[in-house]
Short mmCIF file of C-alpha atoms in Angstrom, two decimals:
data_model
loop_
_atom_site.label_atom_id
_atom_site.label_comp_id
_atom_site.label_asym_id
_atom_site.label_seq_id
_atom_site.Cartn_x
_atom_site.Cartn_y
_atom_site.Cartn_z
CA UNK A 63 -42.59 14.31 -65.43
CA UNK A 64 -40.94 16.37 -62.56
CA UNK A 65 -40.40 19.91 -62.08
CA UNK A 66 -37.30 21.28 -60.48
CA UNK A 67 -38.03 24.83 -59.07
CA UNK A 68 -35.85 27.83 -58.13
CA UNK A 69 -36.72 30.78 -56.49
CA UNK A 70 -38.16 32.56 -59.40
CA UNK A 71 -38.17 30.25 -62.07
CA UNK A 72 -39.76 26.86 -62.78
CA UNK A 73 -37.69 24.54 -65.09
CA UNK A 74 -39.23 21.75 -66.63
CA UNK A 75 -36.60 18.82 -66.02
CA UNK A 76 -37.27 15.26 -66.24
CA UNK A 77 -36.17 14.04 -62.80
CA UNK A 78 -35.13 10.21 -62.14
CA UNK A 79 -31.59 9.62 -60.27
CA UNK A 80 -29.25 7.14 -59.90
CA UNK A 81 -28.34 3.43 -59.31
CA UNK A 82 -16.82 -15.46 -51.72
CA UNK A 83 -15.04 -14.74 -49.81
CA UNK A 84 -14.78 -17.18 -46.62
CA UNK A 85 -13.54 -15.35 -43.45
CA UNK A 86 -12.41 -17.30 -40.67
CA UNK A 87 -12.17 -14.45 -38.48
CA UNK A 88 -15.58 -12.75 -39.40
CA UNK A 89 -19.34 -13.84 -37.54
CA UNK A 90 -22.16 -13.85 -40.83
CA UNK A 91 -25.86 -15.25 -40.08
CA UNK A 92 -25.44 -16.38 -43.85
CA UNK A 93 -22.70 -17.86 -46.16
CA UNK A 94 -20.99 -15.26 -48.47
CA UNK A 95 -20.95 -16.07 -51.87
CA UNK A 96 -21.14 -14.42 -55.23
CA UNK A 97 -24.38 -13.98 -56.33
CA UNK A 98 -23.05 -15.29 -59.93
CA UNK A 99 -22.19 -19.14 -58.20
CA UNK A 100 -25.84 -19.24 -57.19
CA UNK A 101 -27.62 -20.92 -60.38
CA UNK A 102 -30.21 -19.84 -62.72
CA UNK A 103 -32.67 -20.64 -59.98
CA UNK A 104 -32.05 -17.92 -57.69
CA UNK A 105 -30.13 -15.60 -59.65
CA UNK A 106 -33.08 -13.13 -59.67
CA UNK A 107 -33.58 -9.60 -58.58
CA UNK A 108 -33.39 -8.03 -55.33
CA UNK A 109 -36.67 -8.41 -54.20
CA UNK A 110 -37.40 -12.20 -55.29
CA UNK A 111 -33.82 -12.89 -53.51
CA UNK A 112 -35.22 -10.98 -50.20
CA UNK A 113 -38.09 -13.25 -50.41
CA UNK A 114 -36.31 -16.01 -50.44
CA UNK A 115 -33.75 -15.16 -47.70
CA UNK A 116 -36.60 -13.86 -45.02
CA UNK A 117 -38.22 -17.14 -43.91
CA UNK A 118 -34.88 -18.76 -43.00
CA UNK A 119 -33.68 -16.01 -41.17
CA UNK A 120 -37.18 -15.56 -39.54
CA UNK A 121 -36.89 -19.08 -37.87
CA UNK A 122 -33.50 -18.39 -37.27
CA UNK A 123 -34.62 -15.60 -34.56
CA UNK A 124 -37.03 -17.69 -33.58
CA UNK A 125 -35.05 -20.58 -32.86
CA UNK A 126 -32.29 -17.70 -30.89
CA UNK A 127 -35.02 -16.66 -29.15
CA UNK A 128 -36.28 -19.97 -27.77
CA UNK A 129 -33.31 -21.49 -26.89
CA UNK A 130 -30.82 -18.55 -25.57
CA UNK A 131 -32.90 -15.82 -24.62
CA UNK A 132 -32.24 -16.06 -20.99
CA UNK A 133 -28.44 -16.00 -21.78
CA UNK A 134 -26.75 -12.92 -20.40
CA UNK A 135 -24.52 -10.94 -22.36
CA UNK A 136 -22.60 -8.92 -19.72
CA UNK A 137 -23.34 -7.07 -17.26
CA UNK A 138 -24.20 -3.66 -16.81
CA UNK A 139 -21.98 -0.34 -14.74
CA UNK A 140 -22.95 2.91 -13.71
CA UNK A 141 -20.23 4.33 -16.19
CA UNK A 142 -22.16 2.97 -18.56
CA UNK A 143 -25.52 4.56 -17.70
CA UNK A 144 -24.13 7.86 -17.63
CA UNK A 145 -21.77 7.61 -20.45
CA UNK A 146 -24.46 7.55 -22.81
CA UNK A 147 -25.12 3.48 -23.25
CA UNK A 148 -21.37 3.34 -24.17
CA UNK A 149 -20.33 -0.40 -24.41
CA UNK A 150 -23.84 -1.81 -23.66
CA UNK A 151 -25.11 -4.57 -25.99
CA UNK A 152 -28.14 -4.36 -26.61
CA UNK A 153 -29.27 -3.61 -30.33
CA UNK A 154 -29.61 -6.46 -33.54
CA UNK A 155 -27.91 -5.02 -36.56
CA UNK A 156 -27.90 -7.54 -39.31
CA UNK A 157 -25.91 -5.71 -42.07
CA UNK A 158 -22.63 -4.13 -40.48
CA UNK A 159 -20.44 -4.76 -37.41
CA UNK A 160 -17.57 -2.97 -36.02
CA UNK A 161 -14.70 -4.17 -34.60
CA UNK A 162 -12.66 -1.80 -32.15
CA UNK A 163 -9.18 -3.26 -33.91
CA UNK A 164 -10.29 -4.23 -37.47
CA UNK A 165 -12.87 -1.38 -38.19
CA UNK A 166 -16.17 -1.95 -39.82
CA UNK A 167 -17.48 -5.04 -41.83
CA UNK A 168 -20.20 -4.95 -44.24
CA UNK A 169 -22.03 -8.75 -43.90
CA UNK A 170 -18.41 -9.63 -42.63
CA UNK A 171 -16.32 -8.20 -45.42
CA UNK A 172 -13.58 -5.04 -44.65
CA UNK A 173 -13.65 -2.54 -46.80
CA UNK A 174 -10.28 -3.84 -48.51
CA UNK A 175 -12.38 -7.19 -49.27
CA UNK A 176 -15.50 -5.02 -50.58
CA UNK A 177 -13.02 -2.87 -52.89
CA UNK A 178 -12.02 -6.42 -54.41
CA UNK A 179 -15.52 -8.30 -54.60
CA UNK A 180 -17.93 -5.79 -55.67
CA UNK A 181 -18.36 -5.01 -59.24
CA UNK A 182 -17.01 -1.11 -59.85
CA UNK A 183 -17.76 0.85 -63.07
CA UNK A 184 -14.69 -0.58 -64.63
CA UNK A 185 -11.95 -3.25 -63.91
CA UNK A 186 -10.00 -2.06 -60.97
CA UNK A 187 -12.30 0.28 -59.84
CA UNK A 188 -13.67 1.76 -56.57
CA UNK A 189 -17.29 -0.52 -55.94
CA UNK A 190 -20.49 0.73 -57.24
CA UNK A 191 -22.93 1.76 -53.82
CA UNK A 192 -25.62 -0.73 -55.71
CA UNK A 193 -23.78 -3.75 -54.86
CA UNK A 194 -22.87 -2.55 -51.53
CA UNK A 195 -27.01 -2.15 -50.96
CA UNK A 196 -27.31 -5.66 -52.82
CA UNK A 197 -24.64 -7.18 -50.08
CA UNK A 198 -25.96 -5.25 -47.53
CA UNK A 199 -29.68 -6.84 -47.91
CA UNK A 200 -28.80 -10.07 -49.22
CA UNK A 201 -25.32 -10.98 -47.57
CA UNK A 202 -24.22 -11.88 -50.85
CA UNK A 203 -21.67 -10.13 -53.57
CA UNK A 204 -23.72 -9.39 -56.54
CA UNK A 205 -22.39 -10.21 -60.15
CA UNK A 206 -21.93 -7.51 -62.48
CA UNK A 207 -25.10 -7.44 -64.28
CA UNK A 208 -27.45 -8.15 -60.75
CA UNK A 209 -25.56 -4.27 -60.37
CA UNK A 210 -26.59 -3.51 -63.30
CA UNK A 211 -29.97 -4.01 -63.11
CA UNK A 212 -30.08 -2.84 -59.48
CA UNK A 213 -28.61 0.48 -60.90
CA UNK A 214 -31.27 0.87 -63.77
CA UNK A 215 -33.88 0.10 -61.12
CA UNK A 216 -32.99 2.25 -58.88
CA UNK A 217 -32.90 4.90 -61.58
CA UNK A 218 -36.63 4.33 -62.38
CA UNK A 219 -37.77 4.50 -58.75
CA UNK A 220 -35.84 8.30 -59.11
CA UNK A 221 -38.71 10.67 -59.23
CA UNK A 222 -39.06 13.26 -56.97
CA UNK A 223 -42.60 15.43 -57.13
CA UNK A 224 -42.31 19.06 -57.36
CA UNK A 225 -43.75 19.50 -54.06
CA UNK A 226 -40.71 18.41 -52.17
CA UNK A 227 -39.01 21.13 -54.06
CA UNK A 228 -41.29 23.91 -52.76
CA UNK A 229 -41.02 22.75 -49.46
CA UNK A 230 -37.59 23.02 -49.66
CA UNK A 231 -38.20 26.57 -51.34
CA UNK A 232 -40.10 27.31 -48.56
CA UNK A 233 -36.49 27.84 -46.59
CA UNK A 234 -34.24 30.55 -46.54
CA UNK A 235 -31.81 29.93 -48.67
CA UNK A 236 -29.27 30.82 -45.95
CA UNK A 237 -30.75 27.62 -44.09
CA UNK A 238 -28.60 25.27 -43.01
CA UNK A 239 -28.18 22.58 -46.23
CA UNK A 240 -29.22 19.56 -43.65
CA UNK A 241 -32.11 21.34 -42.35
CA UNK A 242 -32.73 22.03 -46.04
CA UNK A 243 -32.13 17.80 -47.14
CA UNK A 244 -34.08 16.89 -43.77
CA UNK A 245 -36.93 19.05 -44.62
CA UNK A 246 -37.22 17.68 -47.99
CA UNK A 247 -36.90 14.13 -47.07
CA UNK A 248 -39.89 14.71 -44.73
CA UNK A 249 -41.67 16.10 -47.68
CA UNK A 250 -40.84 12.72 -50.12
CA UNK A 251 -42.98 10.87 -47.22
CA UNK A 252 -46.04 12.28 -48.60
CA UNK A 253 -45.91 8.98 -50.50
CA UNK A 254 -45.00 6.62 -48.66
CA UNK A 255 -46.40 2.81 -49.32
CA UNK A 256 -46.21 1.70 -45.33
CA UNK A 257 -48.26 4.22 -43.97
CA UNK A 258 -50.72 3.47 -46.88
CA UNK A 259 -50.41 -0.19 -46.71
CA UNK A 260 -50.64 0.08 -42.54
CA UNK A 261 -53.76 2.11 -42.38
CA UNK A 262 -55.86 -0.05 -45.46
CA UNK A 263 -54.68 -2.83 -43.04
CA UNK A 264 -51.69 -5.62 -43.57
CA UNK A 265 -50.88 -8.33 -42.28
CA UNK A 266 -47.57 -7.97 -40.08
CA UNK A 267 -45.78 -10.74 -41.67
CA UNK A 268 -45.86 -8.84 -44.75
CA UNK A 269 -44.78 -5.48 -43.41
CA UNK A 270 -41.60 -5.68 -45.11
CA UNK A 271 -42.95 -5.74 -48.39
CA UNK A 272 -44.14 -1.73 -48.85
CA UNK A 273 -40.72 -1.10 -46.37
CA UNK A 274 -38.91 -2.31 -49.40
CA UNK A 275 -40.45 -0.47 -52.07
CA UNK A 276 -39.93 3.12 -49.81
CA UNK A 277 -36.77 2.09 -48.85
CA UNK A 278 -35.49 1.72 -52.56
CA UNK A 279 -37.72 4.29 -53.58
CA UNK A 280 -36.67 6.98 -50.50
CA UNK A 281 -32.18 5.56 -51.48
CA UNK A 282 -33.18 6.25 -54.87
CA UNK A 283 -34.46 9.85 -54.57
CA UNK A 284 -32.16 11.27 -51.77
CA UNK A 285 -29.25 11.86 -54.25
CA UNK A 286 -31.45 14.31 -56.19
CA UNK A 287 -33.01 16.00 -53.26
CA UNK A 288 -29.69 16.12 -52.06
CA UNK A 289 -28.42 17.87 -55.16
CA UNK A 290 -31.25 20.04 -55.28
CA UNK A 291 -29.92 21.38 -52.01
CA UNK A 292 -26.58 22.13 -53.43
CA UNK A 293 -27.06 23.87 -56.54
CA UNK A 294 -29.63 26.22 -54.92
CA UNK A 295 -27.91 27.04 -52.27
CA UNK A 296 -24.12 27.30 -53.77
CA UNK A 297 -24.88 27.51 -57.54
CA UNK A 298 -27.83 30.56 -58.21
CA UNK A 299 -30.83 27.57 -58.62
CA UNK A 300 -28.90 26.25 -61.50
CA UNK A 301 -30.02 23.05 -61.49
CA UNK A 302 -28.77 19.66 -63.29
CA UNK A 303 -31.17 17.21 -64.27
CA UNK A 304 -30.17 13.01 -63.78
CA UNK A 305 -28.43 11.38 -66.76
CA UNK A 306 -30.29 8.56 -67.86
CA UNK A 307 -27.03 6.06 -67.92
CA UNK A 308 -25.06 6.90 -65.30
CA UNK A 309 -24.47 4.65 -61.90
CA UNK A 310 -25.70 5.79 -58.47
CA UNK A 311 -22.53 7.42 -57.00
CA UNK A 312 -21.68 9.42 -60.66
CA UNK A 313 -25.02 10.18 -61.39
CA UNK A 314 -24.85 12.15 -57.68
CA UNK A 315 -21.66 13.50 -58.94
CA UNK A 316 -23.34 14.54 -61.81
CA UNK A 317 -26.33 15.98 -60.74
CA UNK A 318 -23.71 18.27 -58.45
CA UNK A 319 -22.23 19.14 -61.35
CA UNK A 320 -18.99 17.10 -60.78
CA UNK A 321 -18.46 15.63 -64.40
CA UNK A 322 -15.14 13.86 -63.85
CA UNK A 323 -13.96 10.46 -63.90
CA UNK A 324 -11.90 10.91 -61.02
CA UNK A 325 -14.68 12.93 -59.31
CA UNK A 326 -17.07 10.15 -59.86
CA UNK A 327 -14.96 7.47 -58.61
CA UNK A 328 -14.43 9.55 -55.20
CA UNK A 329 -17.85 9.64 -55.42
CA UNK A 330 -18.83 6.04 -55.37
CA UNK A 331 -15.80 5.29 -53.19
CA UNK A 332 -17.34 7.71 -50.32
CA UNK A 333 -21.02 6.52 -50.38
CA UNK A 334 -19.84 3.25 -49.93
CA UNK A 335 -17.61 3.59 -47.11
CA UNK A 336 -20.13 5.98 -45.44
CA UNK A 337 -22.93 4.00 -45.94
CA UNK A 338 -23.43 2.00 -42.92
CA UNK A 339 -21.45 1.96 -39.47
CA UNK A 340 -23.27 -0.61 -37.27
CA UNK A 341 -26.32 0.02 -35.37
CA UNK A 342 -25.16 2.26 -31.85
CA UNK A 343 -24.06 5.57 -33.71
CA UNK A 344 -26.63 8.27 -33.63
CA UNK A 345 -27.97 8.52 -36.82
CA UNK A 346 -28.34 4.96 -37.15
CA UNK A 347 -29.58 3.98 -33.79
CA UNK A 348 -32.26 7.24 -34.09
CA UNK A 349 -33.51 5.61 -37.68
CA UNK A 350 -33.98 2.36 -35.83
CA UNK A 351 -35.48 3.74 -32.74
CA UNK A 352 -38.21 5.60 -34.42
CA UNK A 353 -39.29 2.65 -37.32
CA UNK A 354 -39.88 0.88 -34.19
CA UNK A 355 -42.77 2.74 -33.63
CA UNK A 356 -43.60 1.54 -37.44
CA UNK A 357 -42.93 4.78 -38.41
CA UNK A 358 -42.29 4.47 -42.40
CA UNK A 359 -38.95 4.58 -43.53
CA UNK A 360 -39.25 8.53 -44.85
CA UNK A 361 -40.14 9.46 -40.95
CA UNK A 362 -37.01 7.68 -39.79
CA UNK A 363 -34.55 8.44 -41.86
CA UNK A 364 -35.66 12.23 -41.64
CA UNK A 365 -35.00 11.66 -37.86
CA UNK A 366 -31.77 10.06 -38.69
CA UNK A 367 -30.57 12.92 -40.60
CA UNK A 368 -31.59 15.59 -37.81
CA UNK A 369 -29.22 13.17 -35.23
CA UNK A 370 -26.59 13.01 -38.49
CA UNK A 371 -26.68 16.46 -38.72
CA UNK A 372 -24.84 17.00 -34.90
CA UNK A 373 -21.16 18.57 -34.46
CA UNK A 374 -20.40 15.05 -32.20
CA UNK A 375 -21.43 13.24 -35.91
CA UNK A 376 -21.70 13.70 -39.20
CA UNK A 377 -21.09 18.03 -38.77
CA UNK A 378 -17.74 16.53 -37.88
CA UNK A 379 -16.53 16.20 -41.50
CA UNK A 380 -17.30 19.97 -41.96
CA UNK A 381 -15.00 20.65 -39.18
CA UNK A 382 -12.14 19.29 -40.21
CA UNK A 383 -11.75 20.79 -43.19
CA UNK A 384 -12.67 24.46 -41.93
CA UNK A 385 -9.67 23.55 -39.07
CA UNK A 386 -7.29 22.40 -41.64
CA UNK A 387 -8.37 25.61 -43.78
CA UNK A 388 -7.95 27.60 -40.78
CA UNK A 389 -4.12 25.89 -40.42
CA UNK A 390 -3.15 27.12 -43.83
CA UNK A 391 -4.52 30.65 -43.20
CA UNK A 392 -2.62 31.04 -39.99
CA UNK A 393 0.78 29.30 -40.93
CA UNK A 394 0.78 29.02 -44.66
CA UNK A 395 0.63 25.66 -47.21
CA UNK A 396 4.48 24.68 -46.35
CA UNK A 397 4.29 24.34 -42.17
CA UNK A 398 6.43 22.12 -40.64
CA UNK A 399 5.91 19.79 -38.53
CA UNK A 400 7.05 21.83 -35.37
CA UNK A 401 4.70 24.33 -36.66
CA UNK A 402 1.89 22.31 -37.21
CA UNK A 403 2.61 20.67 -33.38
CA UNK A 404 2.67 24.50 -31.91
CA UNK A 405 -0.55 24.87 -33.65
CA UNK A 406 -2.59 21.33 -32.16
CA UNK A 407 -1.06 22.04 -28.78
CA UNK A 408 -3.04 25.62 -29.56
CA UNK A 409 -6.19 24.35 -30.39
CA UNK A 410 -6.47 21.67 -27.67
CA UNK A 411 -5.02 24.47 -24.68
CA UNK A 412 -8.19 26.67 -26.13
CA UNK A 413 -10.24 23.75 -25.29
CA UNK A 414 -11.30 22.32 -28.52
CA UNK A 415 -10.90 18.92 -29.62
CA UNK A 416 -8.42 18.24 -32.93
CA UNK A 417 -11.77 17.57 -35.66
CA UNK A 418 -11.36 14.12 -37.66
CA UNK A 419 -9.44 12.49 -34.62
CA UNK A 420 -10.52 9.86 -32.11
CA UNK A 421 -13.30 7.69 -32.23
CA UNK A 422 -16.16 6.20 -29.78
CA UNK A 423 -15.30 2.57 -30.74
CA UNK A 424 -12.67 2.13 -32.85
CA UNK A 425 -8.96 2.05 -31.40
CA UNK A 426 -7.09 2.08 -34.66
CA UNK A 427 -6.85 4.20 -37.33
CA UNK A 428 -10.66 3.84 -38.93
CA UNK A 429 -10.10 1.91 -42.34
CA UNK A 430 -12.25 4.37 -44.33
CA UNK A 431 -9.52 6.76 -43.57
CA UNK A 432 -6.87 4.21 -45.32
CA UNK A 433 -9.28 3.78 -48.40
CA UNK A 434 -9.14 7.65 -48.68
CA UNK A 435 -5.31 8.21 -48.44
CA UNK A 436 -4.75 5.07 -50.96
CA UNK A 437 -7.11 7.06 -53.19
CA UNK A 438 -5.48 10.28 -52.40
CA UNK A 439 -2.15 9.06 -53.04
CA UNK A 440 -3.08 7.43 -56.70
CA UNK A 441 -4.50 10.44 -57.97
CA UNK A 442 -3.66 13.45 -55.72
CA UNK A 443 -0.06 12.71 -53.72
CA UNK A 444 0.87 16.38 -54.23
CA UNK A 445 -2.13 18.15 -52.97
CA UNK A 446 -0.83 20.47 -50.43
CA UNK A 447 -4.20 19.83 -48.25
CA UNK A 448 -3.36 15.91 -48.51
CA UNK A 449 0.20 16.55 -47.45
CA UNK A 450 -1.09 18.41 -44.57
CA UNK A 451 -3.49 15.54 -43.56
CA UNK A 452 -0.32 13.61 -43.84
CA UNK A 453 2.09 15.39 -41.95
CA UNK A 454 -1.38 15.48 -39.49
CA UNK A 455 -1.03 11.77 -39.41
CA UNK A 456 2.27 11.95 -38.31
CA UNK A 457 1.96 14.76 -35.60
CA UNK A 458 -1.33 14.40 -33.59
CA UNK A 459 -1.66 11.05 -32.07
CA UNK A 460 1.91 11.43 -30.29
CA UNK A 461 0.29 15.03 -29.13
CA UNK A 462 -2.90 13.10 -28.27
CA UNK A 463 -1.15 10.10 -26.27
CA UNK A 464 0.94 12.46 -24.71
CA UNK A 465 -2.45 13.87 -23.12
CA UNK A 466 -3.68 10.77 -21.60
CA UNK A 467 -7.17 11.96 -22.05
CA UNK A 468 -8.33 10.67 -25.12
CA UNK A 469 -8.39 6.61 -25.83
CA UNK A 470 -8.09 6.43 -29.39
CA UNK A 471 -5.93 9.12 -31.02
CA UNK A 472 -5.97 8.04 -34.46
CA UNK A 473 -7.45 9.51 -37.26
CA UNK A 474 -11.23 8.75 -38.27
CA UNK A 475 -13.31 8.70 -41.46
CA UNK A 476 -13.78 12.46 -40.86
CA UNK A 477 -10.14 13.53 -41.22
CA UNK A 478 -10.12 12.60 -44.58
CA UNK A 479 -13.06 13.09 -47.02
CA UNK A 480 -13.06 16.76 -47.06
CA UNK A 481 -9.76 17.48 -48.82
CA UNK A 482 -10.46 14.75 -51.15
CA UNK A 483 -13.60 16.83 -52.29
CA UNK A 484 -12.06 19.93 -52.06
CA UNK A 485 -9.76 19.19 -54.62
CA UNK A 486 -11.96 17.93 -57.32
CA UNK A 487 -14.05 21.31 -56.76
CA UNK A 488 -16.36 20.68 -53.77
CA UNK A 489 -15.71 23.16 -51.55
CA UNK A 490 -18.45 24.04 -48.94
CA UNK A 491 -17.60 22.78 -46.09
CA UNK A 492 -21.10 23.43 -44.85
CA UNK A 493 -22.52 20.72 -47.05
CA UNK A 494 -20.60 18.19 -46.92
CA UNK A 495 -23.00 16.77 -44.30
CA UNK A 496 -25.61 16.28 -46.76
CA UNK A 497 -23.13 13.34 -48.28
CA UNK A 498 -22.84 11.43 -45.55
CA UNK A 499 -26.65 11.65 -45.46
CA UNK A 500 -27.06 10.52 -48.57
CA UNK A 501 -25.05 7.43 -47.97
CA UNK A 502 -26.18 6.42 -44.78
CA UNK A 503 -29.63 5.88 -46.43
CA UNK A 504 -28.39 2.94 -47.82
CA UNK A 505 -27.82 1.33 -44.34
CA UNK A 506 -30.23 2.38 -42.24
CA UNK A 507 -33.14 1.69 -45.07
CA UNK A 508 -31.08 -2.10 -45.42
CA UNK A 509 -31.53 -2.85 -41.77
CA UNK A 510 -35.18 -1.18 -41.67
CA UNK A 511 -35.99 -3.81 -44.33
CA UNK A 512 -34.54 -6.29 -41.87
CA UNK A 513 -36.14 -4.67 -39.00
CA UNK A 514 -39.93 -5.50 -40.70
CA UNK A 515 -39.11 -8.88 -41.93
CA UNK A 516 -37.62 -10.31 -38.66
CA UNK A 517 -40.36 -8.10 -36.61
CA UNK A 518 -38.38 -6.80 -33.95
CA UNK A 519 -39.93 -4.83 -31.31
CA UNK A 520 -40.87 -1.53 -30.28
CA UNK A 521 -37.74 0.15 -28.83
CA UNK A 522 -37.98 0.54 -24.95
CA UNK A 523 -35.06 0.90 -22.42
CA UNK A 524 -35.37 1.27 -18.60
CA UNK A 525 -34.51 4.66 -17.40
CA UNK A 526 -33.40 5.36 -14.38
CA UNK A 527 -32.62 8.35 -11.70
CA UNK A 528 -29.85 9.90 -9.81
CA UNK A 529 -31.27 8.73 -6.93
CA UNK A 530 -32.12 5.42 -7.96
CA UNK A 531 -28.48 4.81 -8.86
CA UNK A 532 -26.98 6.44 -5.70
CA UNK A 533 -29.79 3.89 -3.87
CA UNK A 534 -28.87 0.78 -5.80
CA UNK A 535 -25.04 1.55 -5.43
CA UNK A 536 -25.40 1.51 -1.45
CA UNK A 537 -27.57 -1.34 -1.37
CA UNK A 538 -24.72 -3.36 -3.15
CA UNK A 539 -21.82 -2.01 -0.57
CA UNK A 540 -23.94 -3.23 1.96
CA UNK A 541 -23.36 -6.62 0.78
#
């Protein structure tokens, strides 16, 4: 039994919360193929499959390691060491990789190809976040009913002890909602099974084990910490308890009190495509960087979130919406699109950037911002927000070629997801954050698992100084 707690009151609420394609083009360390093709054999759950995959893949390292680890991968600038590691390889991320032209893959699958191969809530549908965790820790579509199960499991792992709440209570209420999640994800770690596994002693080969059970367990609980955030904050400490049926994505919907079908398929749609973005963002290169230090998963995803929680990364999504708000107030719903130039040209003479636009990789328009509009155009085409992000399509990246400063000037993820929630009814900007937090616990705690079984090593670049630099660069003009 849990206990959700507001301010004044504490309500008694029983707390649990939801859960082959062959690619010429794409680079997998194992085959993709349904789940469903694999046999009775080894059509298990998600753990027994892990077990299974993790020795192969372990002598697969091994083997890379042996026979190529000398081989060099490119070479290194001074741009690069002041432009914040941009372009350097130098990180293993097993479940996603992005592609500067095609966008992100999940285990080598677009989005497009995940919307088609994972099972969704019904026939058509947008892809239930459990089989995106399945094919993000397996490599493999799941079947329907491996989703199933995953979802029902996840459900069970879904309890979240009223302590976590009181910490959270702890806060203003004013707080920030991600210093508000953050906080209350550091609170969940109380019980984590690493650190309890680590200090009765284990052997390193089976680290992975207890990462799995507070990975699932920590993916499992965010929604409802999450949630817990929300409805204190933005609805009096009203709270809504998890419904003991519902998939991972509606049962977040739900718990936000967002009962709609529509709703709930926005919902599953957006922690999917959120979930992971390869390993050299922030959030997910800060979740990596401290489990290297075998800090349990609850530490480093807690440390993810407070990188997350930036205006240069996930506070972006806020900020579009508040700037496309702030369009409407200043030129009204119907602007044209000589208006809505006058008005970029504005904000980018004031010296602000254009929020949802440009990216550090990509240098196309990000596919999660296609997924949106398709989904915007099926069931909201005459939104006057989504027109607006239309006729924003249309109008900034001239405006931002025309600058010469800025390399991609396409729209990102960013420039879409907040006037898709706004119209179903979720309207604080200041939270939307929180989402993408939410979401990207199911990649960063996929490639943690990864991280344990493969053992990969305590995080440790070279710095360097000004002076070194300015040393090393006359050195090599002397040659």
């Amino acid at each position: 039994m849990v206990f959700f707690r507001s301010v004044s009151l504490i309500s008694r609420l029983r707390s649990r919360a939801v859960q082959q394609s062959n690619l010429s083009n794409s680079v997998r360390w194992i085959q993709m193929q349904s789940s469903s093709d694999l046999g009775s054999e080894t059509a298990v759950d998600l753990h027994s499959q892990l077990k299974e995959l993790i020795p192969e893949q372990q002598e697969r390292l091994k083997k890379l390691k042996q026979e190529h680890g000398k081989v060099q991968l490119g070479n290194i600038t001074v741009d690069m060491v002041l432009g914040g590691m941009r372009g350097m390889t130098g990180l293993l991320w097993e479940t996603s990789l992005l592609d500067p032209d095609e966008g992100i893959r999940f285990r080598g699958l677009s989005i497009p190809e995940c919307q088609k191969l994972l099972p969704g809530a019904k026939p058509g549908g947008e892809p239930l976040p459990e089989g995106l965790l399945w094919l993000l820790l397996t490599g493999k579509a799941p079947s329907k009913e491996q989703v199933v199960s995953l979802s029902k499991e996840l459900r069970d792992r879904a309890t979240v002890p009223d302590y976590v709440f009181k910490a959270i209570d702890a806060l203003p209420v004013t707080a920030h909602p991600m210093t508000q999640f953050a906080s209350g994800v550091m609170a969940l770690q109380v019980q984590s099974e690493f650190q309890k596994a680590y200090e009765k002693g284990i052997p390193k080969s089976k680290y992975w084990e207890p990462t799995y059970e507070d990975s699932l367990n920590l993916i499992a609980r965010v929604p409802l910490v999450a949630s817990y955030v929300y409805r204190r904050i933005y609805k009096g400490g009203k709270f809504i308890p998890m419904h003991e049926t519902l998939d991972y994505g509606a049962n977040f919907s739900h718990m936000l009190g967002f009962d709609s079908p529509q709703m709930q398929e926005l919902m599953r749609l957006y922690v999917t495509i959120h979930s992971d973005h390869e390993g050299g963002n922030v959030s997910a290169h800060t979740g990596h960087l401290v489990a290297s230090a075998l800090s349990d998963p609850y530490l480093s995803f807690a440390a993810a979130l407070n990188g997350l929680a930036g205006p240069l990364h996930g506070l972006a999504n806020q900020e579009v919406l508040l700037w496309i708000k702030s369009v409407v107030e200043e030129c009204g719903e119907n602007i044209t699109a000589e208006q809505l130039k006058e008005y970029v040209w504005k904000t980018l003479k004031s010296g602000k950037v254009v929020p949802g636009f440009g990216h550090g990789v990509l240098r196309k328009t990000d596919p999660r911002y296609t997924c949106q509009r398709e989904f915007a155009l099926k069931h909201l085409p005459d939104d006057p927000l989504f027109q607006l992000v239309s006729k924003l399509y249309e109008v900034v990246p001239p405006i931002l070629t025309e600058l010469g400063k800025v390399k991609n000037p396409w729209p990102n993820v960013d420039a879409h997801s907040g006037v898709l929630l706004n119209y179903y009814g979720l309207t604080e900007a200041r939270y939307f954050t929180v989402l993408f937090g939410v979401s990207r616990s199911i990649g960063i705690c996929s490639q943690l698992i990864w991280d344990r079984a493969l053992g990969l090593a305590l995080e440790r670049p070279k710095s360097v100084t000004m002076e070194w630099l300015e040393n090393h660069c006359k050195k090599a003009a002397s040659f």
